[in-house]
Short mmCIF file of C-alpha atoms in Angstrom, two decimals:
data_model
loop_
_atom_site.label_atom_id
_atom_site.label_comp_id
_atom_site.label_asym_id
_atom_site.label_seq_id
_atom_site.Cartn_x
_atom_site.Cartn_y
_atom_site.Cartn_z
CA MET A 10 -12.76 -52.00 -3.67
CA SER A 11 -16.62 -52.28 -4.00
CA SER A 12 -19.76 -50.29 -5.05
CA SER A 13 -23.27 -50.85 -4.52
CA SER A 14 -26.48 -49.76 -6.02
CA SER A 15 -30.15 -50.31 -5.28
CA SER A 16 -30.68 -51.34 -8.98
CA CYS A 17 -27.71 -53.85 -8.93
CA LYS A 18 -28.78 -57.17 -10.14
CA SER A 19 -25.37 -58.81 -10.50
CA GLY A 20 -21.65 -58.62 -9.93
CA PRO A 21 -18.89 -58.55 -12.48
CA GLY A 22 -18.63 -61.30 -15.30
CA TYR A 23 -21.25 -63.72 -16.30
CA ALA A 24 -23.37 -66.38 -14.61
CA SER A 25 -21.62 -69.29 -16.61
CA PRO A 26 -18.90 -69.80 -19.10
CA LEU A 27 -21.57 -70.53 -21.89
CA GLU A 28 -23.21 -67.11 -21.19
CA ALA A 29 -19.82 -65.53 -21.53
CA MET A 30 -19.27 -67.46 -24.77
CA HIS A 31 -22.62 -66.62 -26.38
CA ASN A 32 -23.40 -63.15 -24.88
CA ALA A 33 -20.26 -61.16 -24.31
CA PRO A 34 -19.63 -58.35 -26.59
CA ARG A 35 -16.46 -58.55 -28.83
CA GLU A 36 -13.29 -57.20 -27.42
CA LYS A 37 -12.55 -53.69 -28.69
CA ILE A 38 -9.35 -53.05 -26.90
CA ILE A 39 -6.78 -55.28 -25.24
CA TYR A 40 -4.09 -54.43 -22.50
CA VAL A 41 -0.62 -55.91 -22.91
CA SER A 42 2.15 -55.92 -20.48
CA MET A 43 5.30 -54.45 -21.99
CA LEU A 44 9.09 -54.44 -20.94
CA PRO A 45 11.61 -52.30 -22.81
CA CYS A 46 14.54 -54.10 -23.88
CA ASP A 47 16.54 -51.36 -22.41
CA GLU A 48 16.31 -52.55 -18.75
CA ASN A 49 16.90 -48.91 -17.52
CA GLN A 50 13.55 -47.84 -18.79
CA PRO A 51 10.20 -48.58 -17.05
CA ASN A 52 7.98 -51.20 -17.86
CA TYR A 53 4.47 -50.12 -19.09
CA LEU A 54 1.02 -51.26 -19.99
CA ALA A 55 -0.18 -50.89 -23.70
CA THR A 56 -3.91 -50.26 -24.40
CA ILE A 57 -4.38 -51.42 -28.09
CA ASP A 58 -7.18 -50.97 -30.41
CA VAL A 59 -8.42 -54.47 -31.82
CA ASP A 60 -11.77 -53.33 -33.20
CA PRO A 61 -11.73 -53.70 -36.97
CA GLU A 62 -14.25 -50.91 -37.35
CA SER A 63 -12.01 -48.40 -35.72
CA SER A 64 -9.97 -45.95 -37.45
CA ASN A 65 -7.27 -46.66 -34.82
CA TYR A 66 -7.39 -50.49 -35.57
CA GLN A 67 -4.05 -52.19 -34.39
CA GLN A 68 -2.85 -48.95 -32.94
CA VAL A 69 -1.40 -48.52 -29.46
CA LEU A 70 -3.78 -45.90 -27.94
CA ASP A 71 -2.20 -45.43 -24.64
CA ARG A 72 1.04 -46.38 -22.63
CA MET A 73 0.87 -46.25 -18.99
CA TYR A 74 4.30 -46.30 -17.52
CA PHE A 75 5.14 -47.78 -14.22
CA PRO A 76 7.02 -45.61 -11.80
CA ASN A 77 10.07 -47.71 -11.24
CA THR A 78 12.52 -49.52 -13.24
CA HIS A 79 13.91 -53.11 -13.14
CA ASP A 80 10.51 -54.59 -12.23
CA GLU A 81 10.02 -57.35 -14.88
CA ILE A 82 6.21 -57.03 -14.96
CA HIS A 83 5.03 -60.41 -15.62
CA HIS A 84 1.54 -61.67 -15.00
CA TYR A 85 -1.40 -59.70 -13.97
CA GLY A 86 -5.16 -60.21 -13.14
CA TRP A 87 -8.30 -58.51 -12.13
CA ASN A 88 -9.56 -57.52 -8.64
CA ALA A 89 -12.87 -59.17 -9.37
CA CYS A 90 -14.26 -61.59 -12.02
CA SER A 91 -17.01 -63.96 -12.59
CA SER A 92 -16.21 -65.81 -9.34
CA CYS A 93 -17.90 -62.62 -7.65
CA HIS A 94 -20.92 -62.55 -10.23
CA SER A 95 -23.45 -63.13 -7.49
CA ASP A 96 -22.26 -60.18 -5.50
CA CYS A 97 -23.43 -56.91 -6.85
CA THR A 98 -21.14 -54.98 -4.68
CA LYS A 99 -18.26 -56.11 -6.60
CA GLN A 100 -16.77 -54.34 -9.63
CA ARG A 101 -14.18 -55.42 -12.11
CA ARG A 102 -12.10 -52.26 -12.20
CA PHE A 103 -8.54 -52.87 -11.06
CA LEU A 104 -5.72 -54.59 -12.39
CA VAL A 105 -3.07 -56.21 -10.05
CA PHE A 106 0.37 -56.69 -11.44
CA SER A 107 3.14 -58.96 -10.20
CA CYS A 108 6.88 -58.05 -10.80
CA LEU A 109 9.32 -61.08 -10.86
CA LYS A 110 12.52 -58.96 -10.34
CA SER A 111 11.59 -56.28 -7.87
CA SER A 112 8.78 -58.14 -6.08
CA ARG A 113 6.51 -55.18 -6.27
CA ILE A 114 2.81 -55.39 -6.83
CA TYR A 115 1.07 -52.59 -8.81
CA VAL A 116 -2.76 -51.79 -8.83
CA VAL A 117 -3.86 -50.13 -11.79
CA ASP A 118 -7.37 -48.38 -12.03
CA THR A 119 -9.14 -48.93 -15.43
CA ILE A 120 -12.20 -46.75 -14.64
CA ASP A 121 -11.23 -44.98 -17.94
CA GLU A 122 -10.54 -48.13 -19.87
CA MET A 123 -8.59 -46.22 -22.59
CA LYS A 124 -6.25 -44.70 -20.00
CA PRO A 125 -5.37 -46.67 -17.14
CA THR A 126 -3.69 -44.97 -14.16
CA ILE A 127 -1.54 -46.14 -11.15
CA PHE A 128 -3.70 -46.64 -8.10
CA LYS A 129 -1.31 -48.10 -5.57
CA THR A 130 2.20 -49.64 -5.24
CA ILE A 131 3.09 -52.32 -2.95
CA GLU A 132 6.81 -52.28 -2.43
CA GLY A 133 8.89 -55.35 -2.73
CA GLU A 134 10.12 -54.97 0.84
CA ASP A 135 6.60 -55.18 2.00
CA VAL A 136 6.19 -58.67 0.37
CA LYS A 137 9.35 -59.78 1.56
CA LYS A 138 8.24 -59.07 5.22
CA PHE A 139 6.13 -62.37 4.71
CA ASP A 140 9.28 -64.23 3.59
CA LEU A 141 8.05 -64.29 -0.02
CA SER A 142 9.22 -62.75 -3.17
CA SER A 143 8.81 -62.75 -6.94
CA PRO A 144 4.94 -62.77 -7.18
CA HIS A 145 3.55 -64.41 -10.20
CA THR A 146 -0.01 -65.47 -10.95
CA VAL A 147 -2.90 -63.16 -9.68
CA HIS A 148 -6.32 -64.49 -9.27
CA CYS A 149 -9.32 -62.92 -7.80
CA LEU A 150 -11.42 -64.89 -5.28
CA GLY A 151 -15.16 -64.93 -4.81
CA THR A 152 -14.69 -63.13 -1.36
CA GLY A 153 -13.22 -60.19 -3.14
CA GLU A 154 -9.81 -60.96 -1.95
CA ILE A 155 -6.78 -61.40 -4.29
CA MET A 156 -4.38 -64.12 -4.23
CA LEU A 157 -0.91 -64.19 -5.65
CA SER A 158 1.49 -67.10 -6.04
CA CYS A 159 5.00 -66.14 -4.94
CA LEU A 160 8.05 -68.08 -6.45
CA GLY A 161 10.66 -67.57 -3.67
CA ASN A 162 11.26 -66.85 -0.16
CA GLY A 163 12.45 -63.40 0.81
CA GLU A 164 15.96 -64.18 -0.36
CA GLY A 165 14.78 -65.51 -3.68
CA GLU A 166 15.39 -69.16 -2.70
CA LEU A 167 12.76 -71.78 -1.91
CA PRO A 168 10.12 -72.31 -0.75
CA GLY A 169 7.62 -69.56 -2.07
CA GLY A 170 3.92 -69.61 -1.20
CA PHE A 171 0.72 -67.60 -1.63
CA LEU A 172 0.02 -64.24 -0.71
CA LEU A 173 -3.38 -62.76 0.00
CA LEU A 174 -4.56 -59.17 -0.30
CA ASN A 175 -7.78 -57.62 0.88
CA GLU A 176 -10.38 -55.46 -1.19
CA GLU A 177 -8.33 -52.44 -0.22
CA PHE A 178 -5.10 -54.07 -1.66
CA ASP A 179 -3.45 -54.23 1.59
CA ILE A 180 -1.39 -57.43 2.42
CA ILE A 181 -3.28 -59.75 4.73
CA GLY A 182 -0.63 -62.32 4.92
CA ARG A 183 0.01 -65.85 3.55
CA TRP A 184 -2.95 -67.85 2.21
CA ASN A 185 -1.59 -71.35 2.90
CA THR A 186 -1.81 -72.23 6.62
CA ASP A 187 0.99 -74.88 6.33
CA ASP A 188 4.14 -74.92 4.63
CA GLY A 189 3.42 -77.62 1.99
CA PRO A 190 4.96 -80.97 1.31
CA THR A 191 8.71 -79.98 1.61
CA PRO A 192 11.00 -77.03 2.73
CA ASP A 193 12.19 -76.82 -0.95
CA GLN A 194 8.80 -76.87 -2.54
CA MET A 195 8.59 -74.84 -5.87
CA PHE A 196 5.78 -72.61 -6.94
CA TYR A 197 4.41 -71.13 -10.11
CA ASP A 198 0.80 -70.99 -11.37
CA PHE A 199 -2.24 -72.11 -9.59
CA TRP A 200 -6.07 -72.43 -10.32
CA TYR A 201 -8.87 -73.00 -7.74
CA GLN A 202 -12.20 -74.76 -8.03
CA PRO A 203 -14.46 -74.33 -4.84
CA ARG A 204 -17.02 -76.52 -6.02
CA HIS A 205 -14.59 -79.34 -5.68
CA ASN A 206 -12.92 -77.71 -2.65
CA VAL A 207 -9.56 -77.91 -4.34
CA MET A 208 -6.66 -75.80 -5.64
CA VAL A 209 -3.83 -77.15 -7.99
CA SER A 210 -0.51 -75.43 -8.19
CA SER A 211 2.64 -76.06 -10.44
CA GLU A 212 6.38 -75.48 -10.36
CA TRP A 213 9.21 -73.43 -12.19
CA ALA A 214 12.23 -73.06 -9.87
CA ALA A 215 13.62 -70.54 -7.44
CA PRO A 216 14.06 -66.95 -8.66
CA ASN A 217 17.86 -67.03 -8.11
CA VAL A 218 17.84 -70.05 -10.55
CA PHE A 219 15.67 -69.04 -13.32
CA ASP A 220 16.57 -65.39 -13.25
CA LYS A 221 20.06 -66.12 -14.74
CA GLY A 222 18.89 -68.00 -17.74
CA PHE A 223 18.30 -71.72 -18.37
CA ASN A 224 21.30 -74.01 -17.42
CA PRO A 225 20.44 -77.65 -18.41
CA SER A 226 22.50 -78.97 -15.56
CA ASP A 227 20.21 -77.40 -13.14
CA VAL A 228 17.61 -80.01 -14.27
CA SER A 229 19.67 -82.88 -13.08
CA LEU A 230 20.39 -81.08 -9.94
CA GLY A 231 16.71 -81.06 -8.99
CA LYS A 232 16.65 -77.19 -9.44
CA TYR A 233 13.53 -77.24 -11.86
CA GLY A 234 10.20 -78.71 -10.81
CA ARG A 235 8.11 -81.76 -12.23
CA GLN A 236 5.34 -81.96 -9.77
CA ILE A 237 1.90 -80.61 -9.33
CA HIS A 238 0.37 -79.91 -5.85
CA PHE A 239 -3.27 -80.11 -4.62
CA TRP A 240 -4.54 -78.05 -1.71
CA ASP A 241 -7.69 -78.08 0.30
CA TRP A 242 -9.50 -74.93 -0.58
CA SER A 243 -11.57 -74.32 2.39
CA GLU A 244 -8.97 -75.33 4.86
CA ARG A 245 -6.07 -73.68 2.93
CA LYS A 246 -3.95 -76.84 3.35
CA TYR A 247 -1.69 -79.07 1.41
CA ILE A 248 -3.25 -82.40 0.43
CA LYS A 249 -1.19 -84.22 -2.15
CA THR A 250 1.80 -84.00 -4.62
CA VAL A 251 1.84 -85.86 -8.02
CA ASP A 252 5.28 -86.32 -9.61
CA LEU A 253 4.80 -86.01 -13.31
CA GLY A 254 8.08 -87.78 -14.19
CA GLU A 255 10.77 -86.99 -16.80
CA ASP A 256 8.17 -85.95 -19.32
CA GLY A 257 6.65 -83.57 -16.82
CA TYR A 258 9.67 -81.07 -16.20
CA ILE A 259 8.74 -77.46 -15.61
CA PRO A 260 5.07 -77.60 -15.30
CA LEU A 261 3.65 -74.18 -15.99
CA GLU A 262 0.29 -72.93 -16.58
CA THR A 263 -2.52 -74.86 -15.00
CA ARG A 264 -6.19 -74.79 -16.15
CA PHE A 265 -9.23 -76.27 -14.61
CA CYS A 266 -12.15 -76.57 -17.08
CA HIS A 267 -14.39 -73.51 -17.16
CA ASP A 268 -17.47 -75.57 -16.19
CA PRO A 269 -17.20 -75.53 -12.44
CA SER A 270 -18.90 -79.06 -12.24
CA VAL A 271 -16.14 -80.78 -14.13
CA PRO A 272 -13.39 -82.26 -11.76
CA TYR A 273 -10.47 -82.14 -14.10
CA GLY A 274 -8.01 -79.73 -15.85
CA PHE A 275 -4.69 -79.56 -17.69
CA VAL A 276 -1.21 -78.38 -17.05
CA CYS A 277 1.58 -77.75 -19.73
CA CYS A 278 5.10 -78.88 -19.11
CA ALA A 279 7.60 -76.62 -20.84
CA LEU A 280 10.75 -78.71 -20.84
CA GLY A 281 8.97 -82.13 -20.89
CA SER A 282 6.99 -80.71 -23.94
CA SER A 283 3.91 -82.48 -22.80
CA ILE A 284 0.29 -81.90 -21.69
CA TYR A 285 -0.98 -83.59 -18.57
CA ARG A 286 -4.65 -84.02 -17.54
CA PHE A 287 -5.15 -83.91 -13.72
CA PHE A 288 -8.37 -85.37 -12.45
CA ARG A 289 -10.26 -87.02 -9.36
CA ASP A 290 -10.53 -90.73 -9.74
CA ASP A 291 -13.11 -93.16 -8.42
CA LEU A 292 -11.51 -93.24 -5.14
CA ASN A 293 -11.74 -89.45 -4.79
CA GLU A 294 -8.06 -88.97 -5.20
CA TRP A 295 -6.39 -86.41 -7.37
CA GLN A 296 -4.26 -88.09 -10.13
CA ALA A 297 -2.57 -87.12 -13.50
CA GLU A 298 -2.06 -88.74 -16.74
CA LYS A 299 -0.10 -87.71 -19.88
CA ILE A 300 -2.39 -86.88 -22.86
CA ILE A 301 -0.17 -85.18 -25.43
CA GLN A 302 3.73 -85.37 -26.10
CA VAL A 303 5.47 -83.29 -28.63
CA GLU A 304 8.54 -85.05 -29.67
CA PRO A 305 11.88 -82.99 -29.87
CA VAL A 306 13.28 -82.18 -33.32
CA ILE A 307 17.04 -82.53 -34.06
CA GLY A 308 18.57 -79.11 -34.72
CA GLU A 309 21.24 -77.92 -37.17
CA ASP A 310 23.85 -78.65 -34.43
CA GLY A 311 22.62 -82.18 -34.19
CA GLN A 312 21.02 -81.64 -30.70
CA PRO A 313 17.45 -82.17 -29.81
CA ILE A 314 15.26 -79.17 -29.51
CA PRO A 315 12.27 -79.57 -27.20
CA ALA A 316 8.95 -77.96 -28.03
CA CYS A 317 8.99 -75.94 -24.86
CA ILE A 318 5.22 -75.70 -24.23
CA SER A 319 4.93 -72.20 -22.51
CA ASP A 320 1.04 -71.57 -22.39
CA ILE A 321 -2.16 -73.37 -22.49
CA VAL A 322 -5.70 -71.96 -22.80
CA LEU A 323 -9.20 -73.57 -23.09
CA SER A 324 -12.12 -72.57 -25.09
CA MET A 325 -15.14 -71.34 -22.92
CA ASP A 326 -17.09 -74.49 -23.73
CA ASP A 327 -14.11 -76.69 -22.78
CA LYS A 328 -14.15 -78.16 -26.16
CA PHE A 329 -10.65 -77.02 -27.48
CA LEU A 330 -7.40 -76.97 -25.86
CA TYR A 331 -4.62 -74.52 -27.23
CA PHE A 332 -1.01 -74.55 -26.62
CA ALA A 333 2.06 -72.72 -27.84
CA ASN A 334 5.32 -74.36 -28.48
CA TRP A 335 7.79 -71.54 -27.78
CA PHE A 336 10.93 -73.44 -29.35
CA HIS A 337 9.27 -75.22 -32.12
CA GLY A 338 7.23 -72.13 -33.24
CA ASP A 339 3.75 -73.53 -33.60
CA VAL A 340 0.48 -72.93 -32.02
CA ARG A 341 -1.92 -76.10 -31.74
CA GLN A 342 -5.35 -76.59 -31.33
CA TYR A 343 -6.86 -79.98 -29.91
CA ASP A 344 -10.32 -81.29 -29.61
CA ILE A 345 -10.70 -82.50 -25.86
CA SER A 346 -14.34 -83.70 -26.15
CA ASP A 347 -12.69 -86.86 -24.96
CA PRO A 348 -10.23 -85.39 -22.36
CA SER A 349 -7.99 -88.49 -22.31
CA LYS A 350 -7.79 -88.88 -26.01
CA PRO A 351 -7.37 -85.42 -27.50
CA LYS A 352 -7.27 -84.94 -31.27
CA LEU A 353 -5.28 -82.52 -33.27
CA THR A 354 -7.51 -80.32 -35.16
CA GLY A 355 -5.26 -77.10 -35.94
CA GLN A 356 -1.68 -75.94 -36.32
CA VAL A 357 -0.19 -72.60 -37.15
CA TRP A 358 3.57 -71.93 -37.56
CA VAL A 359 4.77 -68.64 -36.53
CA GLY A 360 8.53 -68.23 -35.91
CA GLY A 361 10.57 -70.59 -33.52
CA LEU A 362 13.99 -72.11 -33.48
CA LEU A 363 13.29 -74.75 -36.23
CA LYS A 364 13.32 -71.80 -38.68
CA ARG A 365 10.44 -73.48 -40.29
CA LYS A 366 8.47 -71.61 -43.13
CA HIS A 367 5.72 -69.76 -41.05
CA HIS A 368 2.08 -69.05 -42.28
CA PHE A 369 2.41 -65.43 -43.03
CA GLU A 370 2.11 -65.46 -46.75
CA ASP A 371 4.47 -62.46 -47.26
CA GLY A 372 7.32 -64.29 -45.70
CA ARG A 373 7.99 -61.42 -43.21
CA PRO A 374 10.83 -62.14 -40.72
CA LEU A 375 9.73 -63.28 -37.25
CA VAL A 376 11.90 -63.12 -34.28
CA GLY A 377 10.97 -65.47 -31.28
CA GLY A 378 8.25 -68.16 -30.95
CA PRO A 379 4.61 -68.05 -29.86
CA GLN A 380 4.55 -67.72 -26.13
CA MET A 381 1.71 -65.96 -24.03
CA MET A 382 -1.80 -66.55 -25.50
CA GLN A 383 -5.33 -65.11 -24.80
CA LEU A 384 -8.56 -66.33 -26.27
CA SER A 385 -11.51 -64.14 -26.78
CA LEU A 386 -14.67 -64.88 -24.71
CA ASP A 387 -16.38 -66.25 -27.79
CA SER A 388 -13.48 -68.47 -28.43
CA LYS A 389 -13.02 -67.34 -32.01
CA ARG A 390 -9.93 -65.13 -31.74
CA LEU A 391 -6.57 -66.19 -30.14
CA TYR A 392 -4.12 -63.49 -29.66
CA PHE A 393 -0.38 -64.29 -28.73
CA THR A 394 2.91 -62.55 -28.07
CA ASN A 395 6.55 -63.86 -28.13
CA SER A 396 8.36 -62.83 -24.93
CA LEU A 397 8.81 -65.40 -22.07
CA TYR A 398 11.32 -63.77 -19.67
CA SER A 399 13.90 -61.14 -20.49
CA SER A 400 17.00 -63.55 -19.65
CA TRP A 401 15.49 -66.44 -21.31
CA ASP A 402 14.72 -64.26 -24.36
CA ASN A 403 18.28 -63.13 -24.45
CA GLN A 404 19.41 -66.57 -24.27
CA PHE A 405 17.35 -68.37 -26.87
CA TYR A 406 16.02 -65.46 -29.03
CA PRO A 407 18.78 -62.61 -28.73
CA ASP A 408 17.30 -60.72 -31.66
CA ILE A 409 14.18 -59.85 -29.77
CA LYS A 410 16.39 -57.23 -28.02
CA GLU A 411 16.93 -55.41 -31.19
CA ASN A 412 13.58 -56.08 -32.89
CA GLY A 413 11.17 -56.07 -29.97
CA SER A 414 8.08 -58.41 -29.78
CA TYR A 415 4.90 -58.79 -31.88
CA LEU A 416 1.37 -59.25 -31.35
CA VAL A 417 -0.44 -61.83 -33.62
CA LYS A 418 -4.12 -63.12 -33.98
CA ILE A 419 -5.32 -66.48 -35.04
CA ASP A 420 -9.07 -66.97 -36.05
CA CYS A 421 -10.43 -70.25 -34.63
CA ASP A 422 -13.30 -72.47 -35.91
CA THR A 423 -15.29 -73.21 -32.71
CA GLU A 424 -17.58 -75.74 -34.50
CA ASN A 425 -15.36 -78.19 -36.45
CA GLY A 426 -11.94 -77.09 -35.18
CA GLY A 427 -9.22 -75.49 -37.21
CA MET A 428 -7.20 -72.45 -37.15
CA LYS A 429 -6.14 -69.63 -39.69
CA LEU A 430 -3.48 -67.03 -39.02
CA ASP A 431 -5.00 -63.50 -39.75
CA GLN A 432 -2.74 -62.12 -42.47
CA GLU A 433 -3.68 -58.57 -41.82
CA PHE A 434 -3.12 -58.46 -38.09
CA TYR A 435 0.50 -57.96 -37.01
CA ILE A 436 1.57 -55.41 -34.50
CA THR A 437 5.38 -54.93 -34.01
CA PHE A 438 6.77 -53.34 -30.98
CA LYS A 439 10.19 -52.47 -32.48
CA ASP A 440 9.84 -48.62 -32.67
CA GLU A 441 8.33 -48.05 -29.33
CA PRO A 442 8.93 -44.52 -27.69
CA THR A 443 11.36 -46.18 -25.24
CA GLY A 444 12.99 -48.53 -27.81
CA PRO A 445 12.25 -52.04 -28.77
CA SER A 446 9.91 -53.73 -26.23
CA ARG A 447 9.02 -57.27 -25.14
CA ALA A 448 5.29 -57.99 -25.06
CA HIS A 449 4.05 -60.66 -22.58
CA GLU A 450 0.51 -61.17 -21.02
CA ILE A 451 -2.86 -59.98 -22.48
CA ARG A 452 -6.04 -59.13 -20.85
CA TYR A 453 -9.43 -57.78 -21.99
CA PRO A 454 -11.58 -55.29 -20.11
CA GLY A 455 -14.67 -57.40 -19.94
CA GLY A 456 -12.74 -60.70 -18.79
CA ASP A 457 -10.98 -63.51 -20.67
CA ALA A 458 -10.31 -67.05 -20.84
CA THR A 459 -7.57 -67.15 -18.28
CA SER A 460 -8.66 -64.77 -15.56
CA ASP A 461 -12.36 -65.73 -14.89
CA ILE A 462 -13.25 -68.61 -12.70
CA TRP A 463 -16.71 -69.87 -12.02
CA CYS A 464 -17.56 -71.22 -8.68
#
């Protein structure tokens, strides 16, 4: 959707990451995707007040319920972002939601930021007509089109692919013009950088594999990924695969640096409990190197517990990297001024399987570990939730089903490094109208550190 005005000087977002960091207003509300633990209840979008000056601070202002059940709303993104900043006909107004279980795609209108409404529903059967299912990551493109990664084919097996929507939110077809490296290629997240004519994508597993929960034997059977893939952005064709090895199993979230001139980025590997940097070498080839390894901890049963790095985010000036260890229960901050030799500068403990004493001074009980994160545009506030995926939650943190999720905030030192848990910020989703609910991805109306891409 587009709008035009004779007085329009720019499109959505900001001209550069540093302009966003230094000039963006502080977020006053945030959106959080919610899944009732009662699967017969519809998913919903929570609008939450995060303005400390507001009388409704830390309150859910609105719940917009989706019209169906058994969707498993997961990730979502904007119809337009800073990639369209030079086009004054574009407007950041619509959120596009992907559903892992039903394969539906919802479009939500935020013209009233305090009370979003359903604008359009794309049924899962329409997605499957292109032999795709389980849409996941949503990114707006500089053209105004919207692209989604899909984790499976029409039957929930491999391979998946990329789906493209036009500005009217109609399905155009597949983005990729070839099938990729192998018939059983896995898909998950992606990030593009037109200035380097490249896109990088990561891997999880086929929907029919991960939906049942995690079975360790599936790893040795090759049912979970450990590769990242590079694509020619302009030609929409596969270029190259990099196998990350044993320490690279389940590479999930991928992030190029915000500065579009920088030819490298990072990917977090959940099962491998590692961070890899991908980069273009002196021969103009894309490579990857491991830069962080979180060692497993021996649990009470004598078995090693991996960290399970489930999310990663970069500060807007590309100085700090943050990641969440869903199993261990800590959030870490690293100085990546030297991207090959990151330095640990902050660590906060909040829940986890290790049952380590967390950083809430009142000792409140915490269920689950830190999972999805979102950083404010000025990079000073890091919000996070604790739900990964319903069947995985039930397997590793079954108490979430009775207690629901939480939303927590960490204050970040953007000059010298360091993090401090906000003792006064804690939102529980135990007593929601439709019962205890799982909280997943977070977005801000004005854009954020994981949805905006600069070209």
